[in-house]
């Protein structure tokens, strides 16, 4: 489902957080919102999800939307197996059997089928985060919201994690919104990137990453070019302050 | 990771033979007791272990003892059940509601500060002698359970609760899969303390309230008659009762925790 935010404003007790944000996500695309830490990215996600009402501005195309989430920490239940952790998110929608049947192919797609019976403490950090992606994709949603979901892991694990994300995303094709402060992540994952300024967040630039997915890899010329543009924007928006 | 560490430790260092060490330690205690008894030389002050054992063997098959054992067991069980049941409810409510917690706080403070003997003496004025130990033990164990249960109710990670909320997981599932497993270790720890406390206070209450059938009454009667070996035989029975139930509780708790965790 495609949706838009138009001139979205939000402040908390006089502190402006979102200062007239316009953004549009196309159906089945990956939108990456890039901004410095503490600029209001989580508030933006909450605004998209309808969890915090906007002071002004509009949220278009989201009235009937169902959302799914991946967080910066995996937020797994330590006492459930990997399989049951992913199925837990579905327990309001279907019985356990159906939930496990839905989860299984996604575990496989994320390279976790051998880990299905293990508990989070028995998984590596990267596997835990992949499991939280599986849970997010298993939950039937129109819009998938990822809050710094590829952080807190080393570079190699991050690449594995982003590949797992793309593999799952190709299968399920939800509209995905990732907020991050990581330029590599934006250049690697995004169909479209929105760059935000420091708080109060304004849109500095909004453009399509014109590199076909098949040609993207970290370190390739095309990806580096997109990264360079993003770096200029991020650093430029910092200097402007 | 964790599993590997344990395996490595097990391979590098053999597990200490716990049972053997415990048995040796018990034998050492018995030997010290025997030595002390020989040193004192007066049975009325400190009888020897074998004298107490002989006394126990003659006491334990008597109907008086068996009835007392059963009655004390039932009192302990009642006190434990009441304190755990009511304590868990009160604790969970106060863990979830700050208002309830504030309302409960003065009551818990007063109960905690009250000496157990004062409690028993006042209870003697209110209740029949058989109920006094149960009442006193309930009041002593209840705050322990309530405090642990309150901690348990607050133990669930708010980020996990938020996750469950965002995925619209039904309340029943949140209770069973998030809140209960987080609370379980606290509930078990509270119940374990309540159990130990229940036995001790029940027997102390019986010593003062003198119900017809009670281990505590047996203790007190033998003391009045200066039958020290018999006092110790009664005491051994209460120790055995306490140890046995704590062991059984440990087994049950392990099973229950494995079930929810």
CSV table of C-alpha atoms in Angstrom, one decimal:
chain,number,residue,atom,x,y,z
A,1,UNK,CA,0.0,0.0,0.0
A,2,UNK,CA,1.3,3.4,-0.8
A,3,UNK,CA,0.9,6.3,1.7
A,4,UNK,CA,1.9,9.9,2.3
A,5,UNK,CA,2.7,12.2,5.2
A,6,UNK,CA,1.9,15.8,4.3
A,7,UNK,CA,3.3,18.7,6.3
A,8,UNK,CA,3.4,16.5,9.4
A,9,UNK,CA,4.2,18.5,12.6
A,10,UNK,CA,4.6,17.2,16.1
A,11,UNK,CA,6.0,18.7,19.2
A,12,UNK,CA,6.3,17.6,22.8
A,13,UNK,CA,5.7,20.3,25.3
A,14,UNK,CA,7.0,23.1,23.1
A,15,UNK,CA,9.9,21.1,21.8
A,16,UNK,CA,9.3,20.7,18.0
A,17,UNK,CA,10.3,17.3,16.8
A,18,UNK,CA,8.7,17.0,13.4
A,19,UNK,CA,8.7,20.3,11.5
A,20,UNK,CA,6.6,19.9,8.4
A,21,UNK,CA,7.6,16.5,7.1
A,22,UNK,CA,6.5,15.4,3.6
A,23,UNK,CA,7.1,11.9,2.5
A,24,UNK,CA,5.6,9.3,0.2
A,25,UNK,CA,6.2,5.6,0.2
A,26,UNK,CA,5.2,3.6,-2.9
A,27,UNK,CA,3.4,0.3,-2.6
A,28,UNK,CA,5.8,-2.6,-2.1
A,29,UNK,CA,8.9,-0.3,-1.9
A,30,UNK,CA,11.6,0.2,0.7
A,31,UNK,CA,11.7,3.8,1.9
A,32,UNK,CA,14.8,4.6,4.1
A,33,UNK,CA,14.6,7.6,6.3
A,34,UNK,CA,18.1,8.8,7.1
A,35,UNK,CA,18.7,11.2,9.9
A,36,UNK,CA,21.1,12.0,12.8
A,37,UNK,CA,20.5,10.3,16.2
A,38,UNK,CA,17.7,11.9,18.2
A,39,UNK,CA,16.3,13.8,15.3
A,40,UNK,CA,12.8,12.4,15.7
A,41,UNK,CA,13.0,9.3,13.6
A,42,UNK,CA,11.1,7.1,16.1
A,43,UNK,CA,8.5,9.8,16.5
A,44,UNK,CA,8.1,9.7,12.7
A,45,UNK,CA,7.6,6.0,12.8
A,46,UNK,CA,5.0,6.4,15.6
A,47,UNK,CA,3.3,9.0,13.5
A,48,UNK,CA,3.1,6.7,10.5
A,49,UNK,CA,1.8,3.9,12.7
A,50,UNK,CA,-0.8,6.3,14.2
A,51,UNK,CA,0.6,5.7,17.7
A,52,UNK,CA,1.1,9.4,18.3
A,53,UNK,CA,-1.4,11.9,16.8
A,54,UNK,CA,0.1,14.7,14.7
A,55,UNK,CA,-0.3,18.3,15.8
A,56,UNK,CA,-1.0,19.3,12.2
A,57,UNK,CA,-0.6,17.8,8.8
A,58,UNK,CA,-2.0,14.8,7.1
A,59,UNK,CA,-1.6,11.0,7.0
A,60,UNK,CA,-2.9,9.8,3.8
A,61,UNK,CA,-3.7,6.2,2.8
A,62,UNK,CA,-3.0,4.7,6.2
A,63,UNK,CA,-6.5,4.6,7.7
A,64,UNK,CA,-7.0,0.8,7.0
A,65,UNK,CA,-3.3,-0.1,7.2
A,66,UNK,CA,-2.0,-2.9,9.4
A,67,UNK,CA,1.6,-2.4,10.7
A,68,UNK,CA,4.4,-4.7,11.6
A,69,UNK,CA,7.5,-3.8,13.5
A,70,UNK,CA,11.2,-4.5,14.0
A,71,UNK,CA,13.1,-2.8,16.7
A,72,UNK,CA,16.7,-1.9,17.4
A,73,UNK,CA,16.9,-4.7,20.0
A,74,UNK,CA,15.3,-8.0,18.9
A,75,UNK,CA,12.8,-8.1,21.8
A,76,UNK,CA,12.5,-11.8,21.9
A,77,UNK,CA,10.9,-13.8,24.7
A,78,UNK,CA,13.8,-15.7,26.4
A,79,UNK,CA,11.7,-18.7,27.4
A,80,UNK,CA,10.3,-19.4,23.9
A,81,UNK,CA,12.1,-21.2,21.0
A,82,UNK,CA,13.0,-19.2,17.9
A,83,UNK,CA,9.9,-20.7,16.1
A,84,UNK,CA,7.5,-19.9,18.9
A,85,UNK,CA,8.9,-16.3,19.3
A,86,UNK,CA,8.1,-15.6,15.7
A,87,UNK,CA,4.7,-17.3,16.0
A,88,UNK,CA,3.9,-15.4,19.2
A,89,UNK,CA,3.3,-12.2,17.2
A,90,UNK,CA,0.6,-14.0,15.3
A,91,UNK,CA,-1.3,-15.3,18.3
A,92,UNK,CA,-4.0,-12.7,18.0
A,93,UNK,CA,-4.7,-13.7,14.4
A,94,UNK,CA,-4.5,-17.5,14.1
A,95,UNK,CA,-4.0,-20.6,16.2
A,96,UNK,CA,-0.5,-21.8,17.0
A,97,UNK,CA,-0.4,-24.5,14.3
A,98,UNK,CA,-1.3,-22.0,11.6
A,99,UNK,CA,1.2,-19.5,13.0
A,100,UNK,CA,4.0,-22.0,13.0
A,101,UNK,CA,3.1,-23.0,9.4
A,102,UNK,CA,3.3,-19.4,8.4
A,103,UNK,CA,6.6,-18.8,10.2
A,104,UNK,CA,8.5,-21.9,8.9
A,105,UNK,CA,9.2,-20.8,5.3
A,106,UNK,CA,10.3,-17.4,6.6
A,107,UNK,CA,12.7,-19.0,9.1
A,108,UNK,CA,14.1,-20.9,6.2
A,109,UNK,CA,14.4,-17.8,4.0
A,110,UNK,CA,16.3,-16.1,6.8
A,111,UNK,CA,18.7,-19.0,7.2
A,112,UNK,CA,17.3,-20.0,10.6
A,113,UNK,CA,15.5,-23.3,9.9
A,114,UNK,CA,18.1,-25.2,11.9
A,115,UNK,CA,17.7,-22.8,14.8
A,116,UNK,CA,13.9,-23.1,15.1
A,117,UNK,CA,14.1,-25.1,18.3
A,118,UNK,CA,16.7,-23.0,20.0
A,119,UNK,CA,16.0,-20.3,22.5
A,120,UNK,CA,17.3,-16.7,22.1
A,121,UNK,CA,20.2,-17.2,24.5
A,122,UNK,CA,21.5,-20.0,22.2
A,123,UNK,CA,21.5,-17.8,19.1
A,124,UNK,CA,24.1,-15.2,18.1
A,125,UNK,CA,23.3,-11.5,18.1
A,126,UNK,CA,22.9,-11.5,14.3
A,127,UNK,CA,20.6,-14.6,14.4
A,128,UNK,CA,18.4,-13.0,17.1
A,129,UNK,CA,18.0,-9.9,15.0
A,130,UNK,CA,17.2,-12.0,11.9
A,131,UNK,CA,14.6,-13.8,14.0
A,132,UNK,CA,13.0,-10.5,14.9
A,133,UNK,CA,12.9,-9.7,11.1
A,134,UNK,CA,11.2,-13.0,10.5
A,135,UNK,CA,8.6,-12.1,13.2
A,136,UNK,CA,8.1,-8.7,11.6
A,137,UNK,CA,7.5,-10.3,8.1
A,138,UNK,CA,5.4,-13.1,9.4
A,139,UNK,CA,2.9,-10.6,10.8
A,140,UNK,CA,0.5,-9.8,8.0
A,141,UNK,CA,0.9,-6.1,7.5
A,142,UNK,CA,0.6,-3.5,4.8
A,143,UNK,CA,3.4,-1.4,6.2
A,144,UNK,CA,6.5,-2.7,7.9
A,145,UNK,CA,8.3,-0.2,10.2
A,146,UNK,CA,11.9,-0.8,11.1
A,147,UNK,CA,13.5,1.3,13.8
A,148,UNK,CA,17.3,1.1,13.5
A,149,UNK,CA,16.8,-2.7,13.0
A,150,UNK,CA,20.2,-3.2,11.5
A,151,UNK,CA,22.3,-1.6,14.2
A,152,UNK,CA,24.2,-3.0,17.1
A,153,UNK,CA,25.9,-5.6,15.1
A,154,UNK,CA,29.3,-5.8,13.4
A,155,UNK,CA,29.6,-5.0,9.7
A,156,UNK,CA,29.6,-8.6,8.4
A,157,UNK,CA,26.5,-9.4,10.5
A,158,UNK,CA,24.9,-6.2,9.3
A,159,UNK,CA,25.3,-7.2,5.7
A,160,UNK,CA,23.9,-10.7,6.4
A,161,UNK,CA,21.0,-9.0,8.2
A,162,UNK,CA,20.3,-6.6,5.3
A,163,UNK,CA,20.4,-9.6,2.9
A,164,UNK,CA,18.1,-11.5,5.0
A,165,UNK,CA,15.8,-8.5,5.1
A,166,UNK,CA,15.9,-8.2,1.3
A,167,UNK,CA,15.2,-11.9,0.9
A,168,UNK,CA,12.2,-11.7,3.1
A,169,UNK,CA,11.0,-8.5,1.6
A,170,UNK,CA,11.1,-10.0,-1.9
A,171,UNK,CA,8.9,-12.8,-0.7
A,172,UNK,CA,6.3,-10.7,1.1
A,173,UNK,CA,6.6,-7.3,-0.6
A,174,UNK,CA,5.2,-5.1,2.1
A,175,UNK,CA,5.8,-1.4,1.9
A,176,UNK,CA,8.8,-1.0,4.3
A,177,UNK,CA,10.0,2.1,6.1
A,178,UNK,CA,13.4,1.8,7.7
A,179,UNK,CA,14.7,4.7,9.8
A,180,UNK,CA,18.4,4.8,10.4
A,181,UNK,CA,21.4,7.0,10.8
A,182,UNK,CA,23.5,4.7,8.6
A,183,UNK,CA,24.3,5.8,5.1
A,184,UNK,CA,25.4,2.4,3.9
A,185,UNK,CA,22.1,1.0,5.0
A,186,UNK,CA,20.2,3.6,3.0
A,187,UNK,CA,22.3,3.1,-0.1
A,188,UNK,CA,22.0,-0.7,0.1
A,189,UNK,CA,18.3,-1.1,0.9
A,190,UNK,CA,16.4,1.9,-0.3
A,191,UNK,CA,14.3,2.4,-3.3
A,192,UNK,CA,13.9,5.9,-2.1
A,193,UNK,CA,15.8,7.8,0.6
A,194,UNK,CA,14.5,10.7,2.6
A,195,UNK,CA,17.2,12.6,4.5
A,196,UNK,CA,16.2,14.5,7.6
A,197,UNK,CA,17.9,17.4,9.4
A,198,UNK,CA,18.7,17.4,13.1
A,199,UNK,CA,15.8,18.2,15.4
A,200,UNK,CA,13.4,19.6,14.6
A,201,UNK,CA,13.4,17.2,11.7
A,202,UNK,CA,12.8,18.7,8.3
A,203,UNK,CA,13.2,16.9,4.9
A,204,UNK,CA,16.6,17.9,3.5
A,205,UNK,CA,16.3,15.8,0.4
A,206,UNK,CA,14.1,13.0,-1.0
A,207,UNK,CA,15.3,11.0,-4.0
A,208,UNK,CA,15.2,7.6,-5.6
A,209,UNK,CA,18.4,5.5,-5.3
A,210,UNK,CA,18.6,4.9,-9.1
A,211,UNK,CA,20.7,1.7,-8.8
A,212,UNK,CA,19.0,-1.5,-9.8
A,213,UNK,CA,18.9,-4.0,-6.9
A,214,UNK,CA,20.9,-6.6,-8.8
A,215,UNK,CA,23.8,-4.2,-9.2
A,216,UNK,CA,23.9,-3.2,-5.6
A,217,UNK,CA,26.6,-4.4,-3.3
A,218,UNK,CA,28.5,-2.6,-0.6
A,219,UNK,CA,31.6,-1.1,-2.2
A,220,UNK,CA,30.4,-1.3,-5.8
A,221,UNK,CA,30.8,2.0,-7.8
A,222,UNK,CA,27.0,2.5,-8.2
A,223,UNK,CA,26.3,2.0,-4.6
A,224,UNK,CA,29.3,4.2,-3.6
A,225,UNK,CA,27.9,7.0,-5.7
A,226,UNK,CA,24.6,6.8,-3.9
A,227,UNK,CA,26.4,6.7,-0.6
A,228,UNK,CA,28.5,9.7,-1.6
A,229,UNK,CA,25.4,11.7,-2.3
A,230,UNK,CA,23.8,10.7,1.0
A,231,UNK,CA,27.0,11.6,2.9
A,232,UNK,CA,27.0,15.0,1.3
A,233,UNK,CA,23.4,15.6,2.4
A,234,UNK,CA,23.9,14.3,5.9
A,235,UNK,CA,27.1,16.3,6.4
A,236,UNK,CA,25.7,19.3,4.7
A,237,UNK,CA,22.5,19.3,6.8
A,238,UNK,CA,24.8,19.2,9.9
A,239,UNK,CA,26.9,22.2,8.7
A,240,UNK,CA,23.7,24.2,8.0
A,241,UNK,CA,23.0,24.2,11.7
B,1,UNK,CA,27.9,-19.9,24.3
B,2,UNK,CA,26.5,-20.5,27.7
B,3,UNK,CA,26.1,-24.2,27.1
B,4,UNK,CA,29.6,-24.5,25.8
B,5,UNK,CA,31.0,-22.8,28.9
B,6,UNK,CA,29.2,-25.2,31.2
B,7,UNK,CA,30.4,-28.2,29.1
B,8,UNK,CA,34.0,-27.0,29.3
B,9,UNK,CA,33.8,-26.5,33.0
B,10,UNK,CA,32.3,-30.0,33.4
B,11,UNK,CA,35.1,-31.5,31.3
B,12,UNK,CA,37.9,-29.6,33.0
B,13,UNK,CA,36.8,-30.0,36.6
B,14,UNK,CA,34.8,-33.0,37.9
B,15,UNK,CA,31.5,-32.2,39.6
B,16,UNK,CA,32.0,-32.3,43.4
B,17,UNK,CA,30.3,-35.3,44.9
B,18,UNK,CA,27.7,-33.1,46.7
B,19,UNK,CA,25.9,-36.0,48.4
B,20,UNK,CA,29.1,-37.4,49.8
B,21,UNK,CA,30.2,-34.0,51.1
B,22,UNK,CA,26.8,-33.4,52.7
B,23,UNK,CA,26.8,-36.9,54.4
B,24,UNK,CA,30.4,-36.3,55.7
B,25,UNK,CA,29.3,-32.9,57.1
B,26,UNK,CA,26.3,-34.5,58.8
B,27,UNK,CA,28.5,-37.2,60.3
B,28,UNK,CA,30.9,-34.5,61.6
B,29,UNK,CA,28.1,-32.6,63.2
B,30,UNK,CA,26.9,-35.8,64.9
B,31,UNK,CA,30.4,-36.5,66.1
B,32,UNK,CA,30.7,-33.0,67.6
B,33,UNK,CA,27.3,-33.5,69.3
B,34,UNK,CA,28.5,-36.8,70.8
B,35,UNK,CA,31.7,-35.2,72.0
B,36,UNK,CA,29.8,-32.3,73.5
B,37,UNK,CA,27.4,-34.7,75.2
B,38,UNK,CA,30.3,-36.7,76.7
B,39,UNK,CA,31.9,-33.4,77.9
B,40,UNK,CA,28.7,-32.1,79.5
B,41,UNK,CA,27.9,-35.5,81.0
B,42,UNK,CA,24.4,-34.6,82.0
B,43,UNK,CA,21.5,-36.0,80.0
B,44,UNK,CA,19.1,-33.3,81.1
B,45,UNK,CA,21.3,-30.6,79.6
B,46,UNK,CA,22.6,-32.4,76.4
B,47,UNK,CA,21.7,-36.0,75.8
B,48,UNK,CA,23.8,-38.1,73.4
B,49,UNK,CA,22.7,-38.6,69.8
B,50,UNK,CA,22.0,-42.3,70.3
B,51,UNK,CA,19.9,-41.6,73.4
B,52,UNK,CA,17.8,-39.1,71.3
B,53,UNK,CA,17.6,-41.7,68.5
B,54,UNK,CA,16.3,-44.4,71.0
B,55,UNK,CA,13.8,-41.9,72.4
B,56,UNK,CA,12.6,-41.1,68.8
B,57,UNK,CA,12.2,-44.7,68.0
B,58,UNK,CA,10.0,-45.2,71.0
B,59,UNK,CA,8.1,-42.0,70.4
B,60,UNK,CA,7.4,-42.0,66.7
B,61,UNK,CA,5.2,-45.1,66.5
B,62,UNK,CA,2.8,-43.9,69.2
B,63,UNK,CA,-0.7,-42.6,68.2
B,64,UNK,CA,-0.1,-39.4,70.1
B,65,UNK,CA,3.0,-38.6,68.0
B,66,UNK,CA,1.4,-39.5,64.7
B,67,UNK,CA,-1.7,-37.5,65.4
B,68,UNK,CA,0.4,-34.5,66.4
B,69,UNK,CA,2.5,-34.9,63.3
B,70,UNK,CA,-0.6,-35.0,61.1
B,71,UNK,CA,-2.2,-32.0,62.9
B,72,UNK,CA,1.0,-29.9,62.6
B,73,UNK,CA,1.4,-30.8,59.0
B,74,UNK,CA,-2.2,-29.7,58.2
B,75,UNK,CA,-1.7,-26.5,60.1
B,76,UNK,CA,1.5,-25.7,58.2
B,77,UNK,CA,-0.1,-26.6,55.0
B,78,UNK,CA,-3.1,-24.3,55.8
B,79,UNK,CA,-0.8,-21.4,56.8
B,80,UNK,CA,1.3,-21.9,53.7
B,81,UNK,CA,-1.7,-22.1,51.4
B,82,UNK,CA,-3.3,-19.1,52.9
B,83,UNK,CA,-0.2,-16.9,52.8
B,84,UNK,CA,0.8,-17.9,49.3
B,85,UNK,CA,-2.7,-17.6,47.9
B,86,UNK,CA,-3.6,-14.3,49.5
B,87,UNK,CA,0.0,-13.0,49.4
B,88,UNK,CA,0.2,-13.7,45.7
B,89,UNK,CA,-3.1,-12.0,45.0
B,90,UNK,CA,-2.3,-8.9,47.1
B,91,UNK,CA,1.3,-8.8,45.7
B,92,UNK,CA,0.2,-9.0,42.1
B,93,UNK,CA,-2.4,-6.3,42.6
B,94,UNK,CA,0.1,-4.0,44.3
B,95,UNK,CA,2.7,-4.7,41.7
B,96,UNK,CA,0.3,-3.6,39.0
B,97,UNK,CA,-1.4,-0.7,40.8
B,98,UNK,CA,0.6,1.9,42.7
B,99,UNK,CA,-2.5,3.0,44.6
B,100,UNK,CA,-3.1,-0.5,45.9
B,101,UNK,CA,0.5,-0.8,46.8
B,102,UNK,CA,0.4,2.4,48.8
B,103,UNK,CA,-2.8,1.2,50.5
B,104,UNK,CA,-1.2,-2.1,51.4
B,105,UNK,CA,2.2,-0.6,52.6
B,106,UNK,CA,1.3,0.4,56.1
B,107,UNK,CA,-0.3,-3.0,56.8
B,108,UNK,CA,2.7,-4.9,55.6
B,109,UNK,CA,5.0,-2.6,57.6
B,110,UNK,CA,3.1,-3.2,60.8
B,111,UNK,CA,3.0,-6.9,60.3
B,112,UNK,CA,6.7,-7.1,59.5
B,113,UNK,CA,7.6,-5.1,62.5
B,114,UNK,CA,5.4,-7.1,64.9
B,115,UNK,CA,7.4,-9.7,66.9
B,116,UNK,CA,6.1,-13.2,66.2
B,117,UNK,CA,5.6,-13.8,69.9
B,118,UNK,CA,3.4,-10.7,70.4
B,119,UNK,CA,1.4,-11.9,67.4
B,120,UNK,CA,0.9,-15.3,68.9
B,121,UNK,CA,-0.1,-13.9,72.4
B,122,UNK,CA,-2.7,-11.6,70.9
B,123,UNK,CA,-4.0,-14.3,68.6
B,124,UNK,CA,-4.5,-16.5,71.8
B,125,UNK,CA,-7.1,-14.0,72.9
B,126,UNK,CA,-8.9,-14.2,69.6
B,127,UNK,CA,-8.8,-17.7,68.3
B,128,UNK,CA,-9.1,-21.3,69.5
B,129,UNK,CA,-5.8,-22.8,70.3
B,130,UNK,CA,-5.6,-25.0,67.2
B,131,UNK,CA,-6.1,-21.9,64.9
B,132,UNK,CA,-3.6,-19.6,66.6
B,133,UNK,CA,-0.5,-21.1,65.0
B,134,UNK,CA,-2.1,-21.0,61.5
B,135,UNK,CA,-3.1,-17.4,62.0
B,136,UNK,CA,0.4,-16.3,63.3
B,137,UNK,CA,2.2,-18.2,60.5
B,138,UNK,CA,-0.1,-16.7,57.9
B,139,UNK,CA,0.6,-13.2,59.1
B,140,UNK,CA,4.4,-13.8,59.2
B,141,UNK,CA,4.5,-15.5,55.8
B,142,UNK,CA,2.0,-13.3,54.0
B,143,UNK,CA,4.2,-10.1,53.6
B,144,UNK,CA,7.1,-12.2,52.3
B,145,UNK,CA,4.9,-13.7,49.6
B,146,UNK,CA,3.2,-10.4,48.8
B,147,UNK,CA,6.5,-8.6,48.4
B,148,UNK,CA,7.9,-11.3,46.1
B,149,UNK,CA,4.7,-11.4,44.1
B,150,UNK,CA,4.7,-7.6,43.7
B,151,UNK,CA,8.3,-7.8,42.3
B,152,UNK,CA,7.1,-10.6,40.0
B,153,UNK,CA,4.2,-8.6,38.7
B,154,UNK,CA,6.6,-5.8,37.8
B,155,UNK,CA,9.3,-8.1,36.4
B,156,UNK,CA,8.1,-8.2,32.8
B,157,UNK,CA,10.3,-6.3,30.5
B,158,UNK,CA,8.4,-3.2,29.3
B,159,UNK,CA,9.9,-3.5,25.9
B,160,UNK,CA,8.5,-7.0,25.5
B,161,UNK,CA,5.2,-5.8,26.7
B,162,UNK,CA,5.3,-3.0,24.1
B,163,UNK,CA,6.2,-5.5,21.4
B,164,UNK,CA,3.3,-7.7,22.3
B,165,UNK,CA,1.0,-4.6,22.3
B,166,UNK,CA,2.1,-3.5,18.9
B,167,UNK,CA,1.5,-7.0,17.5
B,168,UNK,CA,-1.9,-6.9,19.2
B,169,UNK,CA,-1.3,-10.1,21.1
B,170,UNK,CA,-4.4,-10.9,23.2
B,171,UNK,CA,-4.2,-10.2,26.9
B,172,UNK,CA,-4.4,-13.9,27.8
B,173,UNK,CA,-1.4,-14.7,25.7
B,174,UNK,CA,0.5,-11.7,27.1
B,175,UNK,CA,-0.3,-12.9,30.6
B,176,UNK,CA,0.8,-16.5,29.9
B,177,UNK,CA,3.8,-15.9,27.7
B,178,UNK,CA,5.2,-12.6,28.9
B,179,UNK,CA,4.1,-11.7,32.4
B,180,UNK,CA,3.8,-15.2,34.0
B,181,UNK,CA,7.2,-16.5,32.9
B,182,UNK,CA,8.8,-13.2,34.1
B,183,UNK,CA,7.0,-13.4,37.4
B,184,UNK,CA,7.5,-17.2,38.0
B,185,UNK,CA,11.0,-17.1,39.6
B,186,UNK,CA,9.8,-14.4,42.0
B,187,UNK,CA,6.6,-16.3,42.9
B,188,UNK,CA,8.6,-19.5,43.5
B,189,UNK,CA,11.2,-17.7,45.7
B,190,UNK,CA,8.4,-16.0,47.7
B,191,UNK,CA,6.6,-19.3,48.2
B,192,UNK,CA,9.8,-21.1,49.2
B,193,UNK,CA,10.4,-18.5,52.0
B,194,UNK,CA,6.8,-18.6,53.0
B,195,UNK,CA,7.0,-22.4,53.4
B,196,UNK,CA,10.0,-22.3,55.7
B,197,UNK,CA,8.5,-19.5,57.7
B,198,UNK,CA,5.2,-21.3,58.0
B,199,UNK,CA,6.7,-24.4,59.7
B,200,UNK,CA,8.8,-22.4,62.2
B,201,UNK,CA,5.9,-20.1,63.2
B,202,UNK,CA,3.4,-22.9,63.3
B,203,UNK,CA,5.5,-24.9,65.8
B,204,UNK,CA,6.3,-21.8,67.8
B,205,UNK,CA,2.6,-21.0,68.0
B,206,UNK,CA,1.8,-24.5,69.1
B,207,UNK,CA,4.4,-24.3,71.9
B,208,UNK,CA,2.5,-21.3,73.3
B,209,UNK,CA,-1.1,-22.1,72.4
B,210,UNK,CA,-0.9,-25.8,73.4
B,211,UNK,CA,-3.4,-27.4,71.1
B,212,UNK,CA,-4.4,-31.0,72.0
B,213,UNK,CA,-2.6,-32.5,69.0
B,214,UNK,CA,0.6,-30.7,67.9
B,215,UNK,CA,4.3,-31.2,67.6
B,216,UNK,CA,4.8,-27.9,69.5
B,217,UNK,CA,2.6,-29.2,72.4
B,218,UNK,CA,4.8,-32.3,72.5
B,219,UNK,CA,7.9,-30.2,72.7
B,220,UNK,CA,6.5,-28.0,75.4
B,221,UNK,CA,5.1,-31.0,77.5
B,222,UNK,CA,8.5,-32.8,77.4
B,223,UNK,CA,10.3,-29.6,78.3
B,224,UNK,CA,8.0,-29.0,81.3
B,225,UNK,CA,8.8,-32.6,82.4
B,226,UNK,CA,12.6,-32.0,81.8
B,227,UNK,CA,12.7,-34.9,79.4
B,228,UNK,CA,15.4,-33.4,77.2
B,229,UNK,CA,15.9,-36.5,75.0
B,230,UNK,CA,12.2,-36.4,74.2
B,231,UNK,CA,12.3,-32.6,73.5
B,232,UNK,CA,15.0,-33.3,70.9
B,233,UNK,CA,13.1,-36.2,69.4
B,234,UNK,CA,10.0,-33.9,68.9
B,235,UNK,CA,12.3,-31.2,67.5
B,236,UNK,CA,13.9,-33.7,65.1
B,237,UNK,CA,10.4,-34.5,63.8
B,238,UNK,CA,9.7,-30.8,63.0
B,239,UNK,CA,13.1,-30.5,61.3
B,240,UNK,CA,12.3,-33.6,59.3
B,241,UNK,CA,8.8,-32.3,58.3
B,242,UNK,CA,10.3,-28.9,57.3
B,243,UNK,CA,13.1,-30.5,55.3
B,244,UNK,CA,10.9,-33.0,53.6
B,245,UNK,CA,8.3,-30.4,52.5
B,246,UNK,CA,11.0,-28.0,51.3
B,247,UNK,CA,12.6,-30.8,49.2
B,248,UNK,CA,9.2,-31.7,47.7
B,249,UNK,CA,8.6,-28.0,47.0
B,250,UNK,CA,11.9,-27.7,45.3
B,251,UNK,CA,11.0,-30.6,43.0
B,252,UNK,CA,7.6,-29.2,42.2
B,253,UNK,CA,9.0,-25.7,41.6
B,254,UNK,CA,11.6,-27.0,39.2
B,255,UNK,CA,8.9,-28.8,37.3
B,256,UNK,CA,6.6,-25.8,37.3
B,257,UNK,CA,9.4,-23.4,36.2
B,258,UNK,CA,10.4,-25.8,33.4
B,259,UNK,CA,6.7,-25.7,32.3
B,260,UNK,CA,6.4,-21.9,32.1
B,261,UNK,CA,9.9,-21.0,31.2
